[in-house]
Coordinates of C-alpha atoms in Angstrom, one line a residue:
M1003 CA 65.0 79.2 86.9
D1004 CA 64.6 81.3 90.1
S1005 CA 68.0 82.9 89.3
D1006 CA 70.9 82.3 86.9
V1007 CA 73.3 81.9 89.8
L1008 CA 72.9 81.1 93.4
I1009 CA 75.8 82.5 95.5
V1010 CA 76.3 81.0 98.9
G1011 CA 78.3 83.2 101.2
A1012 CA 78.2 87.0 101.5
G1013 CA 81.7 87.8 102.6
P1014 CA 84.0 89.8 100.3
T1015 CA 84.3 86.9 97.8
G1016 CA 80.6 86.3 97.4
L1017 CA 79.8 90.0 97.3
M1018 CA 82.4 90.6 94.6
L1019 CA 80.9 87.7 92.5
A1020 CA 77.4 89.1 92.9
N1021 CA 78.4 92.6 91.9
Q1022 CA 80.3 91.5 88.9
L1023 CA 77.5 89.2 87.6
I1024 CA 74.8 91.8 88.1
R1025 CA 76.8 94.4 86.2
R1026 CA 76.9 91.9 83.4
R1027 CA 73.1 91.4 83.4
V1028 CA 73.1 88.1 85.2
S1029 CA 70.4 87.4 87.8
V1030 CA 71.7 86.3 91.2
R1031 CA 70.5 85.3 94.6
I1032 CA 73.0 85.7 97.4
I1033 CA 72.5 84.0 100.8
D1034 CA 74.4 83.7 104.0
R1035 CA 73.7 81.6 107.0
H1036 CA 74.9 84.3 109.4
A1037 CA 72.7 87.0 110.9
G1038 CA 74.6 89.9 109.2
P1039 CA 77.9 91.2 108.0
S1040 CA 81.2 90.7 109.9
L1041 CA 81.7 93.1 112.8
Q1042 CA 85.3 92.1 113.7
T1043 CA 87.7 90.5 111.2
R1044 CA 91.3 89.5 110.9
A1045 CA 91.8 90.1 107.1
L1046 CA 93.3 93.6 106.7
G1047 CA 95.4 94.4 103.7
V1048 CA 93.9 95.3 100.4
Q1049 CA 96.6 94.9 97.6
A1050 CA 97.1 97.1 94.6
R1051 CA 95.4 94.6 92.1
T1052 CA 92.3 94.5 94.3
L1053 CA 92.2 98.4 94.3
E1054 CA 92.4 98.4 90.5
I1055 CA 89.4 96.1 90.5
Y1056 CA 87.6 98.4 93.0
R1057 CA 88.3 101.3 90.6
K1058 CA 86.6 99.4 87.8
L1059 CA 83.7 98.6 90.1
G1060 CA 83.3 102.3 91.0
V1061 CA 84.1 101.9 94.7
I1062 CA 87.7 103.0 95.0
D1063 CA 86.9 106.4 96.5
R1064 CA 84.8 104.7 99.2
A1065 CA 87.7 102.3 99.9
L1066 CA 90.2 105.0 100.3
E1067 CA 87.9 107.0 102.5
L1068 CA 87.4 104.1 104.9
G1069 CA 91.0 102.7 104.8
R1070 CA 94.4 103.8 105.8
V1071 CA 97.1 104.0 103.2
G1072 CA 100.2 102.0 104.3
T1073 CA 103.1 103.7 102.4
G1074 CA 105.9 101.5 103.6
G1075 CA 107.0 98.7 105.8
N1076 CA 109.6 98.3 108.6
I1077 CA 111.4 95.2 109.9
W1078 CA 112.6 95.3 113.5
A1079 CA 114.7 92.6 115.1
D1080 CA 115.9 92.5 118.7
G1081 CA 114.4 95.9 119.2
K1082 CA 116.4 97.5 116.3
L1083 CA 115.1 98.8 113.0
M1084 CA 116.7 96.6 110.4
A1085 CA 115.1 97.6 107.1
H1086 CA 112.6 100.0 105.6
I1087 CA 110.8 99.8 102.3
G1088 CA 108.9 102.6 100.6
L1089 CA 106.2 101.0 98.5
S1090 CA 105.8 103.9 96.2
D1091 CA 109.4 103.5 95.0
A1092 CA 108.8 99.8 94.3
G1093 CA 105.4 100.0 92.7
G1094 CA 105.0 103.6 91.4
A1095 CA 105.5 102.5 87.7
V1096 CA 103.3 99.4 88.1
T1097 CA 100.0 100.7 89.4
P1098 CA 98.3 103.9 90.5
Y1099 CA 98.1 102.3 94.0
P1100 CA 101.7 101.6 95.0
Y1101 CA 100.8 100.8 98.6
I1102 CA 98.8 98.5 100.8
L1103 CA 95.4 99.8 101.9
I1104 CA 94.8 98.8 105.5
L1105 CA 91.0 98.1 105.4
G1106 CA 89.4 95.4 107.5
Q1107 CA 87.2 92.7 106.0
D1108 CA 84.2 94.3 107.6
D1109 CA 84.8 97.5 105.7
N1110 CA 85.4 95.6 102.5
E1111 CA 82.0 93.9 103.0
R1112 CA 80.4 97.2 103.8
I1113 CA 81.7 98.7 100.5
L1114 CA 80.8 95.8 98.4
G1115 CA 77.4 95.5 100.1
E1116 CA 76.6 99.1 99.4
K1117 CA 77.5 98.6 95.7
L1118 CA 75.3 95.6 95.6
R1119 CA 72.4 97.6 96.9
D1120 CA 73.1 100.3 94.3
L1121 CA 72.8 97.7 91.6
G1122 CA 69.5 96.4 93.0
G1123 CA 70.7 93.4 94.8
A1124 CA 70.4 92.3 98.4
V1125 CA 71.9 89.7 100.7
E1126 CA 69.4 87.2 102.3
W1127 CA 70.8 86.7 105.8
N1128 CA 69.9 83.8 108.1
T1129 CA 69.4 81.7 105.0
E1130 CA 71.4 78.4 104.8
L1131 CA 72.1 75.9 102.1
T1132 CA 71.3 72.5 103.4
A1133 CA 71.4 70.4 100.2
F1134 CA 71.6 70.6 96.5
A1135 CA 71.6 68.4 93.4
Q1136 CA 72.7 69.1 89.9
D1137 CA 72.1 67.7 86.5
D1138 CA 72.4 68.9 82.9
A1139 CA 69.4 71.2 83.4
G1140 CA 70.7 73.1 86.4
V1141 CA 71.0 73.1 90.2
A1142 CA 68.1 72.4 92.7
A1143 CA 69.1 73.7 96.1
T1144 CA 67.3 73.3 99.4
L1145 CA 67.4 76.5 101.5
K1146 CA 66.6 76.8 105.2
L1147 CA 64.9 80.2 105.6
P1148 CA 65.1 82.5 108.7
D1149 CA 61.8 81.1 110.0
G1150 CA 63.1 77.6 109.9
S1151 CA 61.1 76.5 106.9
Q1152 CA 62.7 75.0 103.8
R1153 CA 62.3 76.0 100.2
Q1154 CA 63.7 74.8 96.8
H1155 CA 65.6 77.2 94.6
H1156 CA 66.5 76.4 91.0
S1157 CA 69.4 78.0 89.3
A1158 CA 71.7 77.3 86.4
W1159 CA 74.9 77.6 88.5
I1160 CA 76.0 77.8 92.1
G1161 CA 78.9 79.6 93.6
G1162 CA 80.5 78.4 96.8
C1163 CA 81.9 81.5 98.5
D1164 CA 81.0 80.3 102.0
G1165 CA 84.3 80.1 103.7
A1166 CA 86.5 77.4 105.2
R1167 CA 83.5 75.3 106.3
S1168 CA 81.9 75.6 102.9
A1169 CA 78.6 73.7 102.5
V1170 CA 79.0 73.9 98.7
R1171 CA 82.4 72.2 98.9
E1172 CA 81.3 69.5 101.4
L1173 CA 78.0 68.7 99.6
S1174 CA 80.0 68.4 96.4
G1175 CA 82.3 65.8 98.0
I1176 CA 85.4 67.9 97.3
G1177 CA 88.3 67.2 99.7
F1178 CA 90.0 70.0 101.5
P1179 CA 93.4 68.7 102.6
G1180 CA 95.7 70.6 104.9
A1181 CA 96.1 71.2 108.6
P1182 CA 96.1 73.9 111.3
Y1183 CA 99.4 75.4 112.4
E1184 CA 100.3 74.4 115.9
H1185 CA 100.5 77.9 117.3
V1186 CA 97.8 80.0 118.8
F1187 CA 97.6 83.6 117.5
F1188 CA 96.1 86.7 118.9
V1189 CA 94.6 89.9 117.3
A1190 CA 93.9 93.1 119.1
D1191 CA 92.6 96.6 118.2
V1192 CA 94.7 99.0 120.3
E1193 CA 95.2 102.7 120.8
M1194 CA 98.9 103.1 121.6
T1195 CA 102.2 104.9 120.9
G1196 CA 105.7 103.6 120.8
S1197 CA 108.7 103.1 118.5
M1198 CA 106.7 102.0 115.5
V1199 CA 106.8 104.1 112.4
E1200 CA 103.4 105.9 112.0
G1201 CA 101.3 105.1 109.0
E1202 CA 103.4 102.1 108.0
L1203 CA 103.4 98.4 108.7
N1204 CA 105.8 97.4 111.4
V1205 CA 107.1 93.8 111.7
Y1206 CA 108.8 92.9 115.0
L1207 CA 110.9 89.6 114.7
F1208 CA 112.2 88.0 117.9
R1209 CA 113.6 84.7 119.1
E1210 CA 110.2 83.3 120.1
G1211 CA 108.1 84.6 117.2
F1212 CA 106.8 87.9 115.7
H1213 CA 104.3 90.8 116.1
L1214 CA 102.7 92.6 113.2
L1215 CA 101.4 96.2 113.8
F1216 CA 99.1 97.6 111.1
P1217 CA 98.2 101.3 111.2
M1218 CA 94.4 101.7 111.2
R1219 CA 92.2 104.7 110.6
G1220 CA 92.3 107.2 113.5
K1221 CA 95.0 108.6 115.7
D1222 CA 97.4 106.1 117.3
H1223 CA 95.1 103.2 116.2
W1224 CA 96.9 99.9 115.5
R1225 CA 95.8 96.4 114.8
V1226 CA 98.2 94.0 116.5
V1227 CA 98.7 90.4 115.4
G1228 CA 101.1 88.0 117.0
I1229 CA 101.8 84.5 118.5
L1230 CA 100.9 83.8 122.1
P1231 CA 104.0 83.3 124.2
E1232 CA 104.8 79.7 124.9
Q1233 CA 103.8 79.9 128.6
L1234 CA 100.3 81.1 127.6
R1235 CA 99.5 78.5 124.9
S1236 CA 97.8 76.1 127.3
Q1237 CA 95.7 78.8 128.9
E1238 CA 92.5 80.6 127.9
V1239 CA 93.8 84.1 127.2
K1240 CA 91.0 86.7 127.2
S1241 CA 92.8 90.1 127.2
L1242 CA 95.8 92.0 125.9
D1243 CA 97.2 92.3 129.4
A1244 CA 98.5 88.7 129.2
V1245 CA 100.6 89.3 126.0
L1246 CA 101.6 92.9 126.8
P1247 CA 104.9 92.0 128.4
S1248 CA 106.0 90.1 125.3
L1249 CA 104.9 92.9 123.0
S1250 CA 106.7 95.6 125.2
D1251 CA 109.9 93.6 125.2
E1252 CA 110.1 93.7 121.4
A1253 CA 108.4 97.0 120.5
G1254 CA 110.3 99.0 123.2
S1255 CA 109.9 100.1 126.7
N1256 CA 108.3 103.3 125.6
L1257 CA 105.2 101.4 124.3
A1258 CA 102.2 103.0 125.9
V1259 CA 98.7 101.4 125.5
R1260 CA 95.8 103.7 126.2
S1261 CA 93.0 101.3 125.3
C1262 CA 92.1 98.0 123.7
S1263 CA 88.7 97.7 122.0
W1264 CA 89.0 94.1 120.8
F1265 CA 91.1 91.1 121.7
S1266 CA 90.7 87.6 120.3
T1267 CA 92.8 84.4 119.9
Y1268 CA 92.5 82.0 117.0
R1269 CA 94.3 79.2 115.0
I1270 CA 95.4 79.4 111.4
H1271 CA 95.0 76.7 108.8
H1272 CA 96.6 76.0 105.5
R1273 CA 94.4 74.1 103.0
A1274 CA 93.5 73.9 99.3
A1275 CA 90.5 72.2 97.8
E1276 CA 91.2 69.2 95.5
R1277 CA 89.1 70.8 92.8
F1278 CA 87.7 74.3 92.4
R1279 CA 84.7 73.0 90.4
D1280 CA 82.2 70.2 90.2
R1281 CA 80.1 70.6 87.1
R1282 CA 77.8 73.5 87.8
A1283 CA 79.3 74.3 91.2
F1284 CA 82.3 76.6 91.7
L1285 CA 84.4 77.3 94.8
A1286 CA 86.2 80.6 95.4
G1287 CA 88.0 82.3 98.3
D1288 CA 88.3 80.5 101.6
A1289 CA 86.0 77.8 100.4
A1290 CA 88.8 76.9 97.9
H1291 CA 92.0 77.9 99.8
I1292 CA 93.0 79.3 103.1
H1293 CA 96.5 80.6 103.8
S1294 CA 98.7 81.9 106.5
P1295 CA 98.6 85.7 107.0
V1296 CA 102.0 86.2 105.4
G1297 CA 101.8 89.0 102.8
A1298 CA 98.1 89.7 103.3
Q1299 CA 97.1 87.5 100.4
G1300 CA 94.0 85.5 101.4
M1301 CA 91.1 87.9 100.9
N1302 CA 92.7 89.4 97.8
T1303 CA 93.1 86.0 96.2
G1304 CA 89.4 85.3 96.8
L1305 CA 88.4 88.6 95.2
Q1306 CA 90.6 87.8 92.2
D1307 CA 89.0 84.3 92.0
T1308 CA 85.6 85.8 91.4
Y1309 CA 86.9 88.5 89.1
N1310 CA 88.3 85.7 86.9
L1311 CA 85.1 83.7 87.0
A1312 CA 82.5 86.4 86.6
W1313 CA 83.1 87.5 83.0
K1314 CA 83.3 83.9 81.8
L1315 CA 80.2 82.8 83.7
A1316 CA 78.3 85.8 82.4
L1317 CA 79.1 85.0 78.8
V1318 CA 77.9 81.5 79.2
V1319 CA 74.7 82.5 81.1
R1320 CA 73.8 85.0 78.4
G1321 CA 74.3 82.5 75.7
R1322 CA 77.3 84.1 74.1
A1323 CA 79.9 81.5 74.9
D1324 CA 80.2 77.7 75.1
P1325 CA 80.2 76.3 78.7
A1326 CA 83.6 74.8 77.9
L1327 CA 85.0 78.3 78.6
L1328 CA 84.3 77.7 82.3
A1329 CA 87.0 75.0 82.5
S1330 CA 89.6 77.8 82.4
Y1331 CA 88.5 79.1 85.8
E1332 CA 90.0 76.1 87.7
A1333 CA 92.9 75.8 85.3
E1334 CA 93.9 79.4 85.9
R1335 CA 93.1 80.0 89.5
M1336 CA 94.1 76.7 91.1
P1337 CA 97.9 77.1 90.2
V1338 CA 97.8 80.6 91.7
A1339 CA 96.3 79.4 94.9
R1340 CA 98.6 76.4 95.3
K1341 CA 101.7 78.4 94.6
L1342 CA 100.6 81.0 97.1
L1343 CA 99.8 78.3 99.7
D1344 CA 103.3 76.7 99.2
T1345 CA 105.3 80.0 99.4
T1346 CA 103.3 81.5 102.3
D1347 CA 103.5 78.2 104.2
R1348 CA 107.2 77.9 103.9
A1349 CA 107.7 81.5 104.9
F1350 CA 105.3 81.3 107.7
R1351 CA 106.9 78.1 109.2
L1352 CA 110.2 80.0 109.4
V1353 CA 108.6 83.0 111.0
V1354 CA 106.7 81.0 113.7
S1355 CA 109.0 78.1 114.3
D1356 CA 110.0 77.4 118.0
N1357 CA 113.3 75.9 116.9
P1358 CA 116.2 77.9 118.5
L1359 CA 118.0 77.9 115.1
A1360 CA 114.9 79.3 113.5
G1361 CA 114.8 82.0 116.1
L1362 CA 118.4 82.9 115.3
M1363 CA 117.5 82.9 111.6
R1364 CA 114.6 85.3 112.2
T1365 CA 116.5 87.9 114.2
K1366 CA 120.0 87.7 112.7
V1367 CA 119.8 86.2 109.2
L1368 CA 116.3 86.9 107.9
A1369 CA 116.3 90.5 109.0
R1370 CA 119.7 91.2 107.3
I1371 CA 118.6 89.4 104.1
A1372 CA 115.5 91.6 104.0
A1373 CA 117.6 94.7 104.4
F1374 CA 119.8 93.6 101.5
V1375 CA 116.9 92.9 99.2
I1376 CA 115.1 96.1 100.1
N1377 CA 118.1 98.1 99.1
R1378 CA 118.1 96.7 95.6
Q1379 CA 115.6 98.4 93.4
R1380 CA 115.0 95.5 91.0
M1381 CA 114.4 93.1 93.9
Q1382 CA 112.0 95.7 95.4
Q1383 CA 110.0 95.8 92.2
T1384 CA 109.9 92.0 91.9
A1385 CA 108.8 91.7 95.5
F1386 CA 106.1 94.4 95.0
R1387 CA 104.6 92.6 91.9
V1388 CA 104.3 89.4 93.9
V1389 CA 102.8 90.9 97.1
S1390 CA 100.5 93.4 95.2
Q1391 CA 99.3 90.5 93.0
T1392 CA 99.9 92.7 89.9
G1393 CA 102.4 90.1 88.7
I1394 CA 99.9 87.2 88.5
T1395 CA 100.0 85.7 85.0
Y1396 CA 98.1 83.0 83.1
R1397 CA 100.8 82.3 80.5
K1398 CA 100.2 78.5 80.6
S1399 CA 96.4 78.9 80.2
A1400 CA 94.7 77.6 77.2
L1401 CA 93.2 81.0 76.8
S1402 CA 96.6 82.6 76.3
R1403 CA 97.8 82.6 72.7
T1404 CA 100.5 84.3 70.7
V1405 CA 100.1 84.6 67.0
E1406 CA 103.8 85.1 66.4
P1407 CA 106.8 85.3 68.7
M1408 CA 107.0 88.5 70.8
P1409 CA 110.2 90.0 72.2
E1410 CA 111.1 88.4 75.5
S1411 CA 110.9 91.7 77.3
A1412 CA 107.4 92.5 76.0
P1413 CA 104.2 91.8 77.8
Q1414 CA 103.1 88.2 77.0
A1415 CA 99.8 86.4 76.5
G1416 CA 98.4 85.7 80.0
D1417 CA 100.0 88.7 81.7
R1418 CA 98.1 91.5 83.2
F1419 CA 98.4 94.3 80.6
P1420 CA 100.7 97.0 81.9
W1421 CA 99.2 100.1 83.5
M1422 CA 100.0 103.3 81.7
T1423 CA 98.6 106.6 80.4
L1424 CA 98.2 107.0 76.7
Q1425 CA 96.6 109.3 74.1
L1426 CA 93.9 107.1 72.6
G1427 CA 92.7 109.8 70.1
P1428 CA 94.7 111.8 67.6
D1429 CA 94.1 115.1 69.5
G1430 CA 92.7 113.7 72.7
P1431 CA 93.8 113.9 76.2
D1432 CA 96.1 111.5 78.1
E1433 CA 93.9 108.7 79.4
D1434 CA 94.6 106.3 82.2
L1435 CA 93.9 102.8 80.8
L1436 CA 92.1 101.8 84.0
D1437 CA 89.5 104.4 83.1
A1438 CA 89.7 104.2 79.3
L1439 CA 89.2 100.4 79.0
D1440 CA 86.1 99.1 80.8
D1441 CA 85.9 95.6 82.1
L1442 CA 82.6 94.7 80.4
H1443 CA 84.2 94.2 77.0
F1444 CA 87.2 92.7 75.3
H1445 CA 89.7 95.3 74.0
I1446 CA 92.1 95.2 71.0
L1447 CA 95.0 97.7 71.3
L1448 CA 96.9 98.3 68.1
F1449 CA 100.3 100.0 68.2
G1450 CA 102.2 101.3 65.2
Q1451 CA 99.5 100.3 62.7
P1452 CA 96.0 101.0 61.5
A1453 CA 93.1 98.6 62.2
P1454 CA 92.5 95.9 59.6
D1455 CA 89.1 95.9 57.9
D1456 CA 86.5 94.0 59.8
V1457 CA 88.9 92.8 62.5
I1458 CA 86.2 91.8 64.9
G1459 CA 83.5 90.6 62.4
E1460 CA 80.1 90.1 64.1
L1461 CA 81.4 90.6 67.6
G1462 CA 81.3 94.4 67.8
E1463 CA 79.0 94.2 70.8
L1464 CA 81.6 92.4 72.8
V1465 CA 84.9 93.9 71.5
R1466 CA 86.3 97.4 71.3
V1467 CA 89.1 98.3 69.0
H1468 CA 91.6 101.1 69.9
V1469 CA 94.2 102.3 67.4
V1470 CA 96.9 104.1 69.6
P1471 CA 98.1 107.1 67.5
E1472 CA 101.7 108.0 66.8
H1473 CA 102.8 110.5 69.5
A1474 CA 106.0 111.2 71.3
A1475 CA 104.4 110.8 74.7
N1476 CA 102.9 107.5 73.7
D1477 CA 106.2 106.3 72.4
R1478 CA 107.9 107.0 75.7
Q1479 CA 105.2 105.0 77.5
L1480 CA 105.5 102.1 75.1
A1481 CA 109.2 102.0 75.4
D1482 CA 109.0 102.0 79.2
K1483 CA 106.7 99.0 79.1
H1484 CA 108.7 97.3 76.4
I1485 CA 105.7 97.2 73.9
P1486 CA 107.0 96.9 70.4
K1487 CA 105.7 98.6 67.2
P1488 CA 104.0 97.2 65.3
S1489 CA 102.1 95.0 67.8
F1490 CA 98.6 94.2 69.0
Y1491 CA 97.1 92.9 72.2
L1492 CA 93.6 91.5 72.7
L1493 CA 92.7 92.0 76.4
R1494 CA 90.2 90.0 78.2
P1495 CA 87.6 91.8 80.4
D1496 CA 89.7 91.1 83.5
G1497 CA 92.7 93.0 81.9
H1498 CA 94.8 90.0 81.1
I1499 CA 96.2 89.5 77.6
G1500 CA 94.4 86.8 75.7
L1501 CA 96.0 87.1 72.3
A1502 CA 99.2 88.9 71.2
G1503 CA 101.2 89.3 68.1
M1504 CA 102.7 91.8 65.7
R1505 CA 99.9 92.2 63.2
P1506 CA 96.2 91.2 63.8
E1507 CA 94.8 89.2 61.0
P1508 CA 91.0 89.1 61.1
A1509 CA 91.1 85.3 60.8
D1510 CA 93.4 85.0 63.8
V1511 CA 91.2 87.2 66.0
A1512 CA 88.0 85.4 64.8
E1513 CA 89.6 82.0 65.5
Y1514 CA 90.7 83.1 69.0
L1515 CA 87.3 84.4 70.0
S1516 CA 85.3 81.5 68.4
E1517 CA 87.6 78.5 68.9
T1518 CA 89.7 79.3 71.9
L1519 CA 87.1 81.2 73.9
G1520 CA 84.0 79.5 72.4
I1521 CA 82.3 82.9 71.9
W1522 CA 79.4 82.9 69.4
G1523 CA 78.5 85.8 67.1

């Protein structure tokens, strides 16, 4: 083989997959048909769950350096501030990143590209996949090189991270049903002042549509996203000047634009691939699903796709797990993408509808409902878990098992294990679990009990065991997260709970690792 995995597409999704595989000692080749990284992009929001993954990858400081922390959101209707949400209040107990980081796709690609180079990898630009065939032995791909010549590349697997027009998906014959929305949207990078709350997302709802204003790095720097006014939709709009009257009407007469460095119009699609896998070929990110911009979910969902896939694929490539494990990628990620597509599509249609009744709903009803929800702490917390993607669960996955019933309020198999700070040694310091538990191993956490003899058998290379000591501070954390004593949790490398129960019998752990995951000793 020329490489274990050929990755097609060097956007955030492909770069994340490359980084995660290389960290796990898998050889990759990553190609992209474009001449270089994105220079101007529409994807903006990096959610808390992605920031947790960035921390594991060692790039969180760079992301925070380049991004702008959005600590809250504001909903305006008919020029009036209707609701405000402080994200730290809603997510402060859920994640160390209770905010949205405003960081463009181009900066995300820069960060992940820098990490890839640190790990010894490199993107091959101007290199295009033109054909591939697969059989039981592997994948034979035909690549068009920068000089126009063609060359064969042999790999065991191929990852399609090549966007909405994915060659991997089309060459695999996988359908991509869906449609574009009828509206034309615009995006602009603007230096301006006005009524908007500095450092926070501002959503302006009005009878004919909406405007989103994202705070960007730098003084008075905003990214504006909106719908072209109806009278402009049949025209070729090339500058902010054409939409400025509409923006000023809703954002206030005191809106002052000093400069506009970028303006573009575009259409949005909503689509999901019929399958996320064809034998040795996998789809992830926009190649598998594209969404409306509601909730800033698209790029984050693609990054989580590859975080889910990478640890499984690495175990198979390295001969430590049966290839049957890979079936869980599609089984776990497709429901997430389709649910997201359904919810964002319904919300987006309400937000953009031209129907007069929908306009009334936006400005009178929806804004008031939002204000009601935002003022209820439990509803805030629920909404934060959805938007931040920390609430994604794989409870229905074949990889999620419970040895014996757990309390209903306790974390369940398939859930992301709660973030907390614990003393993991009898006399040790408090440790943040994001730092204490690496994502290259499985981890067994034992609460209120010692470790059974030989609980992991011959798999000590892959599994780490942590006996959480009795301590008042630990007990407070466990009570806050509803973790019973005694109990145990076996965490997958991606931080989701694979196996849970009250007492870990070595036979149960061995059966889970060998039979459920297909891991070999």
